[in-house]
């Protein structure tokens, strides 16, 4: 099932070809877009202005020729086709054509969305916490945005691999193991339990010792060498630390309903030497201050000097640059990825630009075969407009932030639904609280900072998760109120839109696939949140203007309600939000 935009783009392009036969295929393409103002129509063609310069004719004359060369059946899709301004062609859909399209959308497995012609292998890397450190507010955006993008491509039935590129290798393990050997040996022996909070405290203490105690620092560095060389005792300690951390991470992923496969930095450790050797053989490596570096065109520091990508330190050690190059090489040649999406903060944009450029220079990355995207995002700010912190000035733990959101949602639910039993209240509190946090993040433009506010994200009005969930509940309430068997209704009734509010809702529903295409292209989840908010607004206008129960149009309007419910639910699922039947 094609989107309306695709349908009109093809039909108008055919008309342009018939009207001006000497044009190339590229010149004959139709520049189509939804009308920004519904009063002018539903879709607009802007090709006449561009074509007028090629064919040397007045734009309005060009527009008229395009209309004249549209085939009669194509014109019948529209109630009106007119020319506005200097040559814009506006198309207003006919109610009959729109009704037919909506009926087909109702039974379409992807609700009118169109997956790529060829199934793709898509890798989404997100969340990426560090072992021995708790997930904090800084991880929330990567986790939420990454999960949402993975859900989008899974909805499109693509082959999606969700990767958690955790920090599970490096100097910090040498510090932590030496510290635990001295102060908590029974934990390393497996005789005493430990949790992630304890690991964090021990990590802070070990870091302080590392910075101020030369003997401790030396022992920690020797421990790292043991770990890298595969020493059995060091690996056992490392495994225990990772297991404790993994359990703490999973608690949060379960709370947020996020699925992710761990593949940390340690996974790529066996490949690091090969990466450096291959780059060296290809003549890409230069020595700078004893370190092995790649210098890439277009990357300069403030002094105008070429900025290096360091792939091996002067002491022979490897770093993030080496690991990320090994990762992209593995994803291209072993995972056979068609698209690689890495979700981190915007502060890492330069790093990934250089990694992608180095991979391309090495001949690993062919942009015509593998698409790479760094999905950068802004900061989460507190009410004071600064980085979100606790009252004591420490970084907010993600588990505390999520728990408080659920607690505040519980207060709202308890007040609004005093008759509800405890299990229902707890379920609603979880759905509303977690959903509110996710939606608030996704509704903000990804690349910008946003202010975190429990009060705003839990409002029942405005562009919030609560507003959309309530709209979903209301739609299903309308269906229940009629006591109709929806299976029978859908069997015996078809969508037939006539009222302006029905048509406005119908056009918006039919654009679901178009919005998802845009989101898949630019990887901005707020495209979908804006669409769903407008969908809820248009449904409210339809419900205000078009009575459903007890009218001759009841069957058609109930089916329209059903389609709205399905699109809204599917959109929320792509965002990572659960729905509820009452609230």
PDB file of N, CA, C and O in Angstrom, residues 20-92:
ATOM      1  N   UNK A  20       5.466  17.800 -21.109  1.00  0.00           N
ATOM      2  CA  UNK A  20       6.754  18.315 -21.590  1.00  0.00           C
ATOM      3  C   UNK A  20       7.655  17.114 -21.900  1.00  0.00           C
ATOM      4  O   UNK A  20       8.507  16.727 -21.109  1.00  0.00           O
ATOM      5  N   UNK A  21       7.460  16.537 -23.061  1.00  0.00           N
ATOM      6  CA  UNK A  21       8.097  15.261 -23.398  1.00  0.00           C
ATOM      7  C   UNK A  21       9.599  15.273 -23.464  1.00  0.00           C
ATOM      8  O   UNK A  21      10.221  14.215 -23.395  1.00  0.00           O
ATOM      9  N   UNK A  22      10.209  16.435 -23.631  1.00  0.00           N
ATOM     10  CA  UNK A  22      11.660  16.488 -23.813  1.00  0.00           C
ATOM     11  C   UNK A  22      12.431  16.486 -22.495  1.00  0.00           C
ATOM     12  O   UNK A  22      13.667  16.512 -22.498  1.00  0.00           O
ATOM     13  N   UNK A  23      11.746  16.444 -21.367  1.00  0.00           N
ATOM     14  CA  UNK A  23      12.409  16.510 -20.064  1.00  0.00           C
ATOM     15  C   UNK A  23      13.085  15.181 -19.720  1.00  0.00           C
ATOM     16  O   UNK A  23      12.634  14.114 -20.128  1.00  0.00           O
ATOM     17  N   UNK A  24      14.167  15.268 -18.934  1.00  0.00           N
ATOM     18  CA  UNK A  24      14.794  14.060 -18.400  1.00  0.00           C
ATOM     19  C   UNK A  24      13.939  13.541 -17.250  1.00  0.00           C
ATOM     20  O   UNK A  24      13.042  14.247 -16.748  1.00  0.00           O
ATOM     21  N   UNK A  25      14.214  12.311 -16.834  1.00  0.00           N
ATOM     22  CA  UNK A  25      13.451  11.737 -15.726  1.00  0.00           C
ATOM     23  C   UNK A  25      13.590  12.580 -14.462  1.00  0.00           C
ATOM     24  O   UNK A  25      12.623  12.760 -13.718  1.00  0.00           O
ATOM     25  N   UNK A  26      14.801  13.095 -14.234  1.00  0.00           N
ATOM     26  CA  UNK A  26      15.032  13.913 -13.038  1.00  0.00           C
ATOM     27  C   UNK A  26      14.245  15.220 -13.121  1.00  0.00           C
ATOM     28  O   UNK A  26      13.645  15.667 -12.141  1.00  0.00           O
ATOM     29  N   UNK A  27      14.233  15.834 -14.286  1.00  0.00           N
ATOM     30  CA  UNK A  27      13.511  17.107 -14.453  1.00  0.00           C
ATOM     31  C   UNK A  27      12.008  16.908 -14.336  1.00  0.00           C
ATOM     32  O   UNK A  27      11.283  17.808 -13.900  1.00  0.00           O
ATOM     33  N   UNK A  28      11.514  15.724 -14.709  1.00  0.00           N
ATOM     34  CA  UNK A  28      10.073  15.461 -14.699  1.00  0.00           C
ATOM     35  C   UNK A  28       9.549  15.034 -13.335  1.00  0.00           C
ATOM     36  O   UNK A  28       8.347  14.799 -13.179  1.00  0.00           O
ATOM     37  N   UNK A  29      10.432  14.931 -12.356  1.00  0.00           N
ATOM     38  CA  UNK A  29       9.967  14.542 -11.028  1.00  0.00           C
ATOM     39  C   UNK A  29       9.004  15.584 -10.461  1.00  0.00           C
ATOM     40  O   UNK A  29       9.150  16.784 -10.692  1.00  0.00           O
ATOM     41  N   UNK A  30       8.028  15.101  -9.701  1.00  0.00           N
ATOM     42  CA  UNK A  30       7.034  15.993  -9.100  1.00  0.00           C
ATOM     43  C   UNK A  30       7.455  16.382  -7.690  1.00  0.00           C
ATOM     44  O   UNK A  30       7.703  15.519  -6.850  1.00  0.00           O
ATOM     45  N   UNK A  31       7.550  17.679  -7.454  1.00  0.00           N
ATOM     46  CA  UNK A  31       7.901  18.187  -6.130  1.00  0.00           C
ATOM     47  C   UNK A  31       6.614  18.295  -5.310  1.00  0.00           C
ATOM     48  O   UNK A  31       5.929  19.323  -5.342  1.00  0.00           O
ATOM     49  N   UNK A  32       6.291  17.232  -4.599  1.00  0.00           N
ATOM     50  CA  UNK A  32       5.034  17.160  -3.864  1.00  0.00           C
ATOM     51  C   UNK A  32       5.268  17.274  -2.361  1.00  0.00           C
ATOM     52  O   UNK A  32       6.288  16.829  -1.840  1.00  0.00           O
ATOM     53  N   UNK A  33       4.290  17.864  -1.672  1.00  0.00           N
ATOM     54  CA  UNK A  33       4.336  17.963  -0.210  1.00  0.00           C
ATOM     55  C   UNK A  33       2.925  18.168   0.302  1.00  0.00           C
ATOM     56  O   UNK A  33       2.050  18.654  -0.427  1.00  0.00           O
ATOM     57  N   UNK A  34       2.665  17.788   1.555  1.00  0.00           N
ATOM     58  CA  UNK A  34       1.359  18.104   2.141  1.00  0.00           C
ATOM     59  C   UNK A  34       1.169  19.617   2.219  1.00  0.00           C
ATOM     60  O   UNK A  34       2.138  20.362   2.446  1.00  0.00           O
ATOM     61  N   UNK A  35      -0.042  20.077   2.004  1.00  0.00           N
ATOM     62  CA  UNK A  35      -0.330  21.507   2.156  1.00  0.00           C
ATOM     63  C   UNK A  35      -0.171  21.899   3.620  1.00  0.00           C
ATOM     64  O   UNK A  35      -0.652  21.189   4.518  1.00  0.00           O
ATOM     65  N   UNK A  36       0.500  22.992   3.866  1.00  0.00           N
ATOM     66  CA  UNK A  36       0.712  23.442   5.239  1.00  0.00           C
ATOM     67  C   UNK A  36      -0.566  23.985   5.855  1.00  0.00           C
ATOM     68  O   UNK A  36      -0.753  23.921   7.064  1.00  0.00           O
ATOM     69  N   UNK A  37      -1.445  24.508   5.017  1.00  0.00           N
ATOM     70  CA  UNK A  37      -2.734  25.017   5.492  1.00  0.00           C
ATOM     71  C   UNK A  37      -3.852  24.242   4.810  1.00  0.00           C
ATOM     72  O   UNK A  37      -3.947  24.237   3.577  1.00  0.00           O
ATOM     73  N   UNK A  38      -4.687  23.598   5.618  1.00  0.00           N
ATOM     74  CA  UNK A  38      -5.710  22.702   5.077  1.00  0.00           C
ATOM     75  C   UNK A  38      -6.707  23.428   4.186  1.00  0.00           C
ATOM     76  O   UNK A  38      -7.330  22.820   3.315  1.00  0.00           O
ATOM     77  N   UNK A  39      -6.860  24.730   4.381  1.00  0.00           N
ATOM     78  CA  UNK A  39      -7.815  25.479   3.568  1.00  0.00           C
ATOM     79  C   UNK A  39      -7.449  25.517   2.099  1.00  0.00           C
ATOM     80  O   UNK A  39      -8.307  25.735   1.236  1.00  0.00           O
ATOM     81  N   UNK A  40      -6.160  25.312   1.790  1.00  0.00           N
ATOM     82  CA  UNK A  40      -5.715  25.345   0.397  1.00  0.00           C
ATOM     83  C   UNK A  40      -5.848  23.990  -0.290  1.00  0.00           C
ATOM     84  O   UNK A  40      -5.832  23.899  -1.510  1.00  0.00           O
ATOM     85  N   UNK A  41      -5.922  22.909   0.491  1.00  0.00           N
ATOM     86  CA  UNK A  41      -5.997  21.570  -0.080  1.00  0.00           C
ATOM     87  C   UNK A  41      -5.250  20.590   0.804  1.00  0.00           C
ATOM     88  O   UNK A  41      -4.870  20.907   1.929  1.00  0.00           O
ATOM     89  N   UNK A  42      -5.044  19.396   0.275  1.00  0.00           N
ATOM     90  CA  UNK A  42      -4.374  18.355   1.055  1.00  0.00           C
ATOM     91  C   UNK A  42      -2.929  18.129   0.607  1.00  0.00           C
ATOM     92  O   UNK A  42      -2.062  17.870   1.447  1.00  0.00           O
ATOM     93  N   UNK A  43      -2.665  18.208  -0.718  1.00  0.00           N
ATOM     94  CA  UNK A  43      -1.309  18.048  -1.228  1.00  0.00           C
ATOM     95  C   UNK A  43      -1.034  19.148  -2.235  1.00  0.00           C
ATOM     96  O   UNK A  43      -1.944  19.646  -2.911  1.00  0.00           O
ATOM     97  N   UNK A  44       0.239  19.511  -2.335  1.00  0.00           N
ATOM     98  CA  UNK A  44       0.625  20.624  -3.208  1.00  0.00           C
ATOM     99  C   UNK A  44       1.806  20.211  -4.076  1.00  0.00           C
ATOM    100  O   UNK A  44       2.742  19.563  -3.596  1.00  0.00           O
ATOM    101  N   UNK A  45       1.751  20.599  -5.348  1.00  0.00           N
ATOM    102  CA  UNK A  45       2.867  20.382  -6.271  1.00  0.00           C
ATOM    103  C   UNK A  45       3.543  21.733  -6.533  1.00  0.00           C
ATOM    104  O   UNK A  45       2.875  22.696  -6.928  1.00  0.00           O
ATOM    105  N   UNK A  46       4.860  21.782  -6.314  1.00  0.00           N
ATOM    106  CA  UNK A  46       5.611  23.024  -6.497  1.00  0.00           C
ATOM    107  C   UNK A  46       6.508  22.981  -7.731  1.00  0.00           C
ATOM    108  O   UNK A  46       7.404  23.815  -7.873  1.00  0.00           O
ATOM    109  N   UNK A  47       6.262  22.036  -8.638  1.00  0.00           N
ATOM    110  CA  UNK A  47       7.168  21.831  -9.772  1.00  0.00           C
ATOM    111  C   UNK A  47       7.093  22.934 -10.823  1.00  0.00           C
ATOM    112  O   UNK A  47       8.063  23.164 -11.545  1.00  0.00           O
ATOM    113  N   UNK A  48       5.960  23.604 -10.936  1.00  0.00           N
ATOM    114  CA  UNK A  48       5.767  24.559 -12.032  1.00  0.00           C
ATOM    115  C   UNK A  48       6.806  25.672 -12.006  1.00  0.00           C
ATOM    116  O   UNK A  48       7.293  26.106 -13.063  1.00  0.00           O
ATOM    117  N   UNK A  49       7.169  26.153 -10.845  1.00  0.00           N
ATOM    118  CA  UNK A  49       8.143  27.243 -10.753  1.00  0.00           C
ATOM    119  C   UNK A  49       9.502  26.800 -11.266  1.00  0.00           C
ATOM    120  O   UNK A  49      10.201  27.536 -11.967  1.00  0.00           O
ATOM    121  N   UNK A  50       9.892  25.572 -10.893  1.00  0.00           N
ATOM    122  CA  UNK A  50      11.176  25.034 -11.354  1.00  0.00           C
ATOM    123  C   UNK A  50      11.142  24.765 -12.857  1.00  0.00           C
ATOM    124  O   UNK A  50      12.089  25.110 -13.592  1.00  0.00           O
ATOM    125  N   UNK A  51      10.043  24.174 -13.326  1.00  0.00           N
ATOM    126  CA  UNK A  51       9.935  23.812 -14.739  1.00  0.00           C
ATOM    127  C   UNK A  51       9.847  25.030 -15.650  1.00  0.00           C
ATOM    128  O   UNK A  51      10.273  24.986 -16.805  1.00  0.00           O
ATOM    129  N   UNK A  52       9.294  26.120 -15.140  1.00  0.00           N
ATOM    130  CA  UNK A  52       9.135  27.328 -15.969  1.00  0.00           C
ATOM    131  C   UNK A  52      10.482  27.836 -16.474  1.00  0.00           C
ATOM    132  O   UNK A  52      10.577  28.390 -17.568  1.00  0.00           O
ATOM    133  N   UNK A  53      11.525  27.647 -15.695  1.00  0.00           N
ATOM    134  CA  UNK A  53      12.872  28.087 -16.094  1.00  0.00           C
ATOM    135  C   UNK A  53      13.452  27.166 -17.164  1.00  0.00           C
ATOM    136  O   UNK A  53      14.291  27.585 -17.962  1.00  0.00           O
ATOM    137  N   UNK A  54      12.986  25.903 -17.168  1.00  0.00           N
ATOM    138  CA  UNK A  54      13.513  24.937 -18.142  1.00  0.00           C
ATOM    139  C   UNK A  54      12.801  25.078 -19.477  1.00  0.00           C
ATOM    140  O   UNK A  54      13.435  25.106 -20.541  1.00  0.00           O
ATOM    141  N   UNK A  55      11.452  25.189 -19.429  1.00  0.00           N
ATOM    142  CA  UNK A  55      10.663  25.237 -20.673  1.00  0.00           C
ATOM    143  C   UNK A  55      10.400  26.658 -21.144  1.00  0.00           C
ATOM    144  O   UNK A  55       9.757  26.861 -22.180  1.00  0.00           O
ATOM    145  N   UNK A  56      10.871  27.654 -20.347  1.00  0.00           N
ATOM    146  CA  UNK A  56      10.730  29.068 -20.708  1.00  0.00           C
ATOM    147  C   UNK A  56       9.264  29.477 -20.878  1.00  0.00           C
ATOM    148  O   UNK A  56       8.889  30.133 -21.853  1.00  0.00           O
ATOM    149  N   UNK A  57       8.439  29.092 -19.918  1.00  0.00           N
ATOM    150  CA  UNK A  57       7.034  29.472 -19.934  1.00  0.00           C
ATOM    151  C   UNK A  57       6.641  30.041 -18.581  1.00  0.00           C
ATOM    152  O   UNK A  57       7.320  29.815 -17.578  1.00  0.00           O
ATOM    153  N   UNK A  58       5.527  30.746 -18.556  1.00  0.00           N
ATOM    154  CA  UNK A  58       4.993  31.294 -17.314  1.00  0.00           C
ATOM    155  C   UNK A  58       4.635  30.156 -16.356  1.00  0.00           C
ATOM    156  O   UNK A  58       4.051  29.151 -16.776  1.00  0.00           O
ATOM    157  N   UNK A  59       4.977  30.280 -15.050  1.00  0.00           N
ATOM    158  CA  UNK A  59       4.704  29.179 -14.106  1.00  0.00           C
ATOM    159  C   UNK A  59       3.243  28.756 -14.055  1.00  0.00           C
ATOM    160  O   UNK A  59       2.947  27.562 -13.966  1.00  0.00           O
ATOM    161  N   UNK A  60       2.322  29.706 -14.107  1.00  0.00           N
ATOM    162  CA  UNK A  60       0.897  29.343 -14.060  1.00  0.00           C
ATOM    163  C   UNK A  60       0.489  28.588 -15.330  1.00  0.00           C
ATOM    164  O   UNK A  60      -0.348  27.691 -15.267  1.00  0.00           O
ATOM    165  N   UNK A  61       1.093  28.963 -16.443  1.00  0.00           N
ATOM    166  CA  UNK A  61       0.815  28.248 -17.693  1.00  0.00           C
ATOM    167  C   UNK A  61       1.350  26.821 -17.603  1.00  0.00           C
ATOM    168  O   UNK A  61       0.684  25.866 -18.049  1.00  0.00           O
ATOM    169  N   UNK A  62       2.548  26.671 -17.010  1.00  0.00           N
ATOM    170  CA  UNK A  62       3.124  25.339 -16.816  1.00  0.00           C
ATOM    171  C   UNK A  62       2.222  24.505 -15.903  1.00  0.00           C
ATOM    172  O   UNK A  62       1.940  23.331 -16.186  1.00  0.00           O
ATOM    173  N   UNK A  63       1.746  25.130 -14.812  1.00  0.00           N
ATOM    174  CA  UNK A  63       0.870  24.423 -13.875  1.00  0.00           C
ATOM    175  C   UNK A  63      -0.403  23.957 -14.564  1.00  0.00           C
ATOM    176  O   UNK A  63      -0.868  22.825 -14.351  1.00  0.00           O
ATOM    177  N   UNK A  64      -0.971  24.806 -15.413  1.00  0.00           N
ATOM    178  CA  UNK A  64      -2.204  24.436 -16.107  1.00  0.00           C
ATOM    179  C   UNK A  64      -1.974  23.283 -17.066  1.00  0.00           C
ATOM    180  O   UNK A  64      -2.809  22.376 -17.184  1.00  0.00           O
ATOM    181  N   UNK A  65      -0.818  23.284 -17.732  1.00  0.00           N
ATOM    182  CA  UNK A  65      -0.517  22.180 -18.649  1.00  0.00           C
ATOM    183  C   UNK A  65      -0.367  20.862 -17.890  1.00  0.00           C
ATOM    184  O   UNK A  65      -0.770  19.799 -18.387  1.00  0.00           O
ATOM    185  N   UNK A  66       0.207  20.921 -16.694  1.00  0.00           N
ATOM    186  CA  UNK A  66       0.336  19.701 -15.887  1.00  0.00           C
ATOM    187  C   UNK A  66      -1.043  19.156 -15.550  1.00  0.00           C
ATOM    188  O   UNK A  66      -1.310  17.949 -15.691  1.00  0.00           O
ATOM    189  N   UNK A  67      -1.939  20.050 -15.136  1.00  0.00           N
ATOM    190  CA  UNK A  67      -3.311  19.623 -14.802  1.00  0.00           C
ATOM    191  C   UNK A  67      -4.003  19.057 -16.032  1.00  0.00           C
ATOM    192  O   UNK A  67      -4.667  18.009 -15.974  1.00  0.00           O
ATOM    193  N   UNK A  68      -3.858  19.740 -17.166  1.00  0.00           N
ATOM    194  CA  UNK A  68      -4.523  19.306 -18.401  1.00  0.00           C
ATOM    195  C   UNK A  68      -4.056  17.923 -18.846  1.00  0.00           C
ATOM    196  O   UNK A  68      -4.813  17.185 -19.499  1.00  0.00           O
ATOM    197  N   UNK A  69      -2.810  17.567 -18.510  1.00  0.00           N
ATOM    198  CA  UNK A  69      -2.268  16.282 -18.955  1.00  0.00           C
ATOM    199  C   UNK A  69      -2.407  15.180 -17.909  1.00  0.00           C
ATOM    200  O   UNK A  69      -1.866  14.079 -18.100  1.00  0.00           O
ATOM    201  N   UNK A  70      -3.091  15.486 -16.807  1.00  0.00           N
ATOM    202  CA  UNK A  70      -3.422  14.407 -15.873  1.00  0.00           C
ATOM    203  C   UNK A  70      -4.539  13.572 -16.464  1.00  0.00           C
ATOM    204  O   UNK A  70      -5.475  14.105 -17.080  1.00  0.00           O
ATOM    205  N   UNK A  71      -4.462  12.265 -16.303  1.00  0.00           N
ATOM    206  CA  UNK A  71      -5.485  11.384 -16.857  1.00  0.00           C
ATOM    207  C   UNK A  71      -6.781  11.537 -16.083  1.00  0.00           C
ATOM    208  O   UNK A  71      -6.780  11.844 -14.881  1.00  0.00           O
ATOM    209  N   UNK A  72      -7.881  11.310 -16.750  1.00  0.00           N
ATOM    210  CA  UNK A  72      -9.198  11.513 -16.143  1.00  0.00           C
ATOM    211  C   UNK A  72      -9.391  10.726 -14.848  1.00  0.00           C
ATOM    212  O   UNK A  72      -9.879  11.290 -13.847  1.00  0.00           O
ATOM    213  N   UNK A  73      -9.006   9.438 -14.784  1.00  0.00           N
ATOM    214  CA  UNK A  73      -9.176   8.697 -13.520  1.00  0.00           C
ATOM    215  C   UNK A  73      -8.369   9.312 -12.370  1.00  0.00           C
ATOM    216  O   UNK A  73      -8.801   9.266 -11.216  1.00  0.00           O
ATOM    217  N   UNK A  74      -7.203   9.877 -12.696  1.00  0.00           N
ATOM    218  CA  UNK A  74      -6.384  10.491 -11.652  1.00  0.00           C
ATOM    219  C   UNK A  74      -7.051  11.747 -11.108  1.00  0.00           C
ATOM    220  O   UNK A  74      -6.992  12.034  -9.903  1.00  0.00           O
ATOM    221  N   UNK A  75      -7.665  12.502 -11.987  1.00  0.00           N
ATOM    222  CA  UNK A  75      -8.364  13.708 -11.550  1.00  0.00           C
ATOM    223  C   UNK A  75      -9.544  13.364 -10.650  1.00  0.00           C
ATOM    224  O   UNK A  75      -9.914  14.136  -9.766  1.00  0.00           O
ATOM    225  N   UNK A  76     -10.121  12.191 -10.866  1.00  0.00           N
ATOM    226  CA  UNK A  76     -11.278  11.783 -10.072  1.00  0.00           C
ATOM    227  C   UNK A  76     -10.912  11.479  -8.621  1.00  0.00           C
ATOM    228  O   UNK A  76     -11.795  11.337  -7.770  1.00  0.00           O
ATOM    229  N   UNK A  77      -9.614  11.365  -8.325  1.00  0.00           N
ATOM    230  CA  UNK A  77      -9.185  11.171  -6.944  1.00  0.00           C
ATOM    231  C   UNK A  77      -9.380  12.448  -6.128  1.00  0.00           C
ATOM    232  O   UNK A  77      -9.342  12.400  -4.902  1.00  0.00           O
ATOM    233  N   UNK A  78      -9.593  13.536  -6.823  1.00  0.00           N
ATOM    234  CA  UNK A  78      -9.658  14.840  -6.151  1.00  0.00           C
ATOM    235  C   UNK A  78     -11.036  15.469  -6.288  1.00  0.00           C
ATOM    236  O   UNK A  78     -11.694  15.353  -7.323  1.00  0.00           O
ATOM    237  N   UNK A  79     -11.443  16.141  -5.234  1.00  0.00           N
ATOM    238  CA  UNK A  79     -12.677  16.933  -5.291  1.00  0.00           C
ATOM    239  C   UNK A  79     -12.393  18.255  -5.973  1.00  0.00           C
ATOM    240  O   UNK A  79     -13.290  18.870  -6.570  1.00  0.00           O
ATOM    241  N   UNK A  80     -11.121  18.684  -5.910  1.00  0.00           N
ATOM    242  CA  UNK A  80     -10.757  19.981  -6.490  1.00  0.00           C
ATOM    243  C   UNK A  80      -9.262  20.004  -6.775  1.00  0.00           C
ATOM    244  O   UNK A  80      -8.459  19.504  -5.999  1.00  0.00           O
ATOM    245  N   UNK A  81      -8.913  20.582  -7.937  1.00  0.00           N
ATOM    246  CA  UNK A  81      -7.512  20.848  -8.277  1.00  0.00           C
ATOM    247  C   UNK A  81      -7.448  22.295  -8.723  1.00  0.00           C
ATOM    248  O   UNK A  81      -8.146  22.692  -9.663  1.00  0.00           O
ATOM    249  N   UNK A  82      -6.658  23.102  -8.060  1.00  0.00           N
ATOM    250  CA  UNK A  82      -6.579  24.504  -8.464  1.00  0.00           C
ATOM    251  C   UNK A  82      -5.152  25.018  -8.397  1.00  0.00           C
ATOM    252  O   UNK A  82      -4.266  24.384  -7.838  1.00  0.00           O
ATOM    253  N   UNK A  83      -4.961  26.171  -9.021  1.00  0.00           N
ATOM    254  CA  UNK A  83      -3.650  26.808  -9.075  1.00  0.00           C
ATOM    255  C   UNK A  83      -3.672  28.018  -8.155  1.00  0.00           C
ATOM    256  O   UNK A  83      -4.586  28.845  -8.213  1.00  0.00           O
ATOM    257  N   UNK A  84      -2.672  28.112  -7.321  1.00  0.00           N
ATOM    258  CA  UNK A  84      -2.601  29.221  -6.371  1.00  0.00           C
ATOM    259  C   UNK A  84      -1.292  29.968  -6.551  1.00  0.00           C
ATOM    260  O   UNK A  84      -0.274  29.381  -6.946  1.00  0.00           O
ATOM    261  N   UNK A  85      -1.329  31.268  -6.274  1.00  0.00           N
ATOM    262  CA  UNK A  85      -0.118  32.077  -6.304  1.00  0.00           C
ATOM    263  C   UNK A  85       0.573  32.020  -7.644  1.00  0.00           C
ATOM    264  O   UNK A  85      -0.072  32.037  -8.702  1.00  0.00           O
ATOM    265  N   UNK A  86       1.886  31.931  -7.650  1.00  0.00           N
ATOM    266  CA  UNK A  86       2.651  31.975  -8.910  1.00  0.00           C
ATOM    267  C   UNK A  86       2.631  30.677  -9.705  1.00  0.00           C
ATOM    268  O   UNK A  86       3.208  30.602 -10.776  1.00  0.00           O
ATOM    269  N   UNK A  87       1.981  29.612  -9.154  1.00  0.00           N
ATOM    270  CA  UNK A  87       1.943  28.363  -9.907  1.00  0.00           C
ATOM    271  C   UNK A  87       1.902  27.112  -9.061  1.00  0.00           C
ATOM    272  O   UNK A  87       2.220  26.023  -9.539  1.00  0.00           O
ATOM    273  N   UNK A  88       1.521  27.254  -7.793  1.00  0.00           N
ATOM    274  CA  UNK A  88       1.368  26.078  -6.936  1.00  0.00           C
ATOM    275  C   UNK A  88       0.088  25.347  -7.320  1.00  0.00           C
ATOM    276  O   UNK A  88      -0.971  25.962  -7.468  1.00  0.00           O
ATOM    277  N   UNK A  89       0.184  24.021  -7.463  1.00  0.00           N
ATOM    278  CA  UNK A  89      -1.007  23.219  -7.777  1.00  0.00           C
ATOM    279  C   UNK A  89      -1.469  22.549  -6.489  1.00  0.00           C
ATOM    280  O   UNK A  89      -0.725  21.777  -5.875  1.00  0.00           O
ATOM    281  N   UNK A  90      -2.698  22.850  -6.070  1.00  0.00           N
ATOM    282  CA  UNK A  90      -3.260  22.284  -4.843  1.00  0.00           C
ATOM    283  C   UNK A  90      -4.281  21.202  -5.181  1.00  0.00           C
ATOM    284  O   UNK A  90      -5.161  21.407  -6.036  1.00  0.00           O
ATOM    285  N   UNK A  91      -4.136  20.064  -4.485  1.00  0.00           N
ATOM    286  CA  UNK A  91      -5.026  18.922  -4.700  1.00  0.00           C
ATOM    287  C   UNK A  91      -5.842  18.683  -3.433  1.00  0.00           C
ATOM    288  O   UNK A  91      -5.274  18.495  -2.350  1.00  0.00           O
ATOM    289  N   UNK A  92      -7.156  18.695  -3.571  1.00  0.00           N
ATOM    290  CA  UNK A  92      -8.053  18.375  -2.467  1.00  0.00           C
ATOM    291  C   UNK A  92      -8.654  17.005  -2.726  1.00  0.00           C
ATOM    292  O   UNK A  92      -9.321  16.793  -3.754  1.00  0.00           O
TER     293      UNK A  92
END
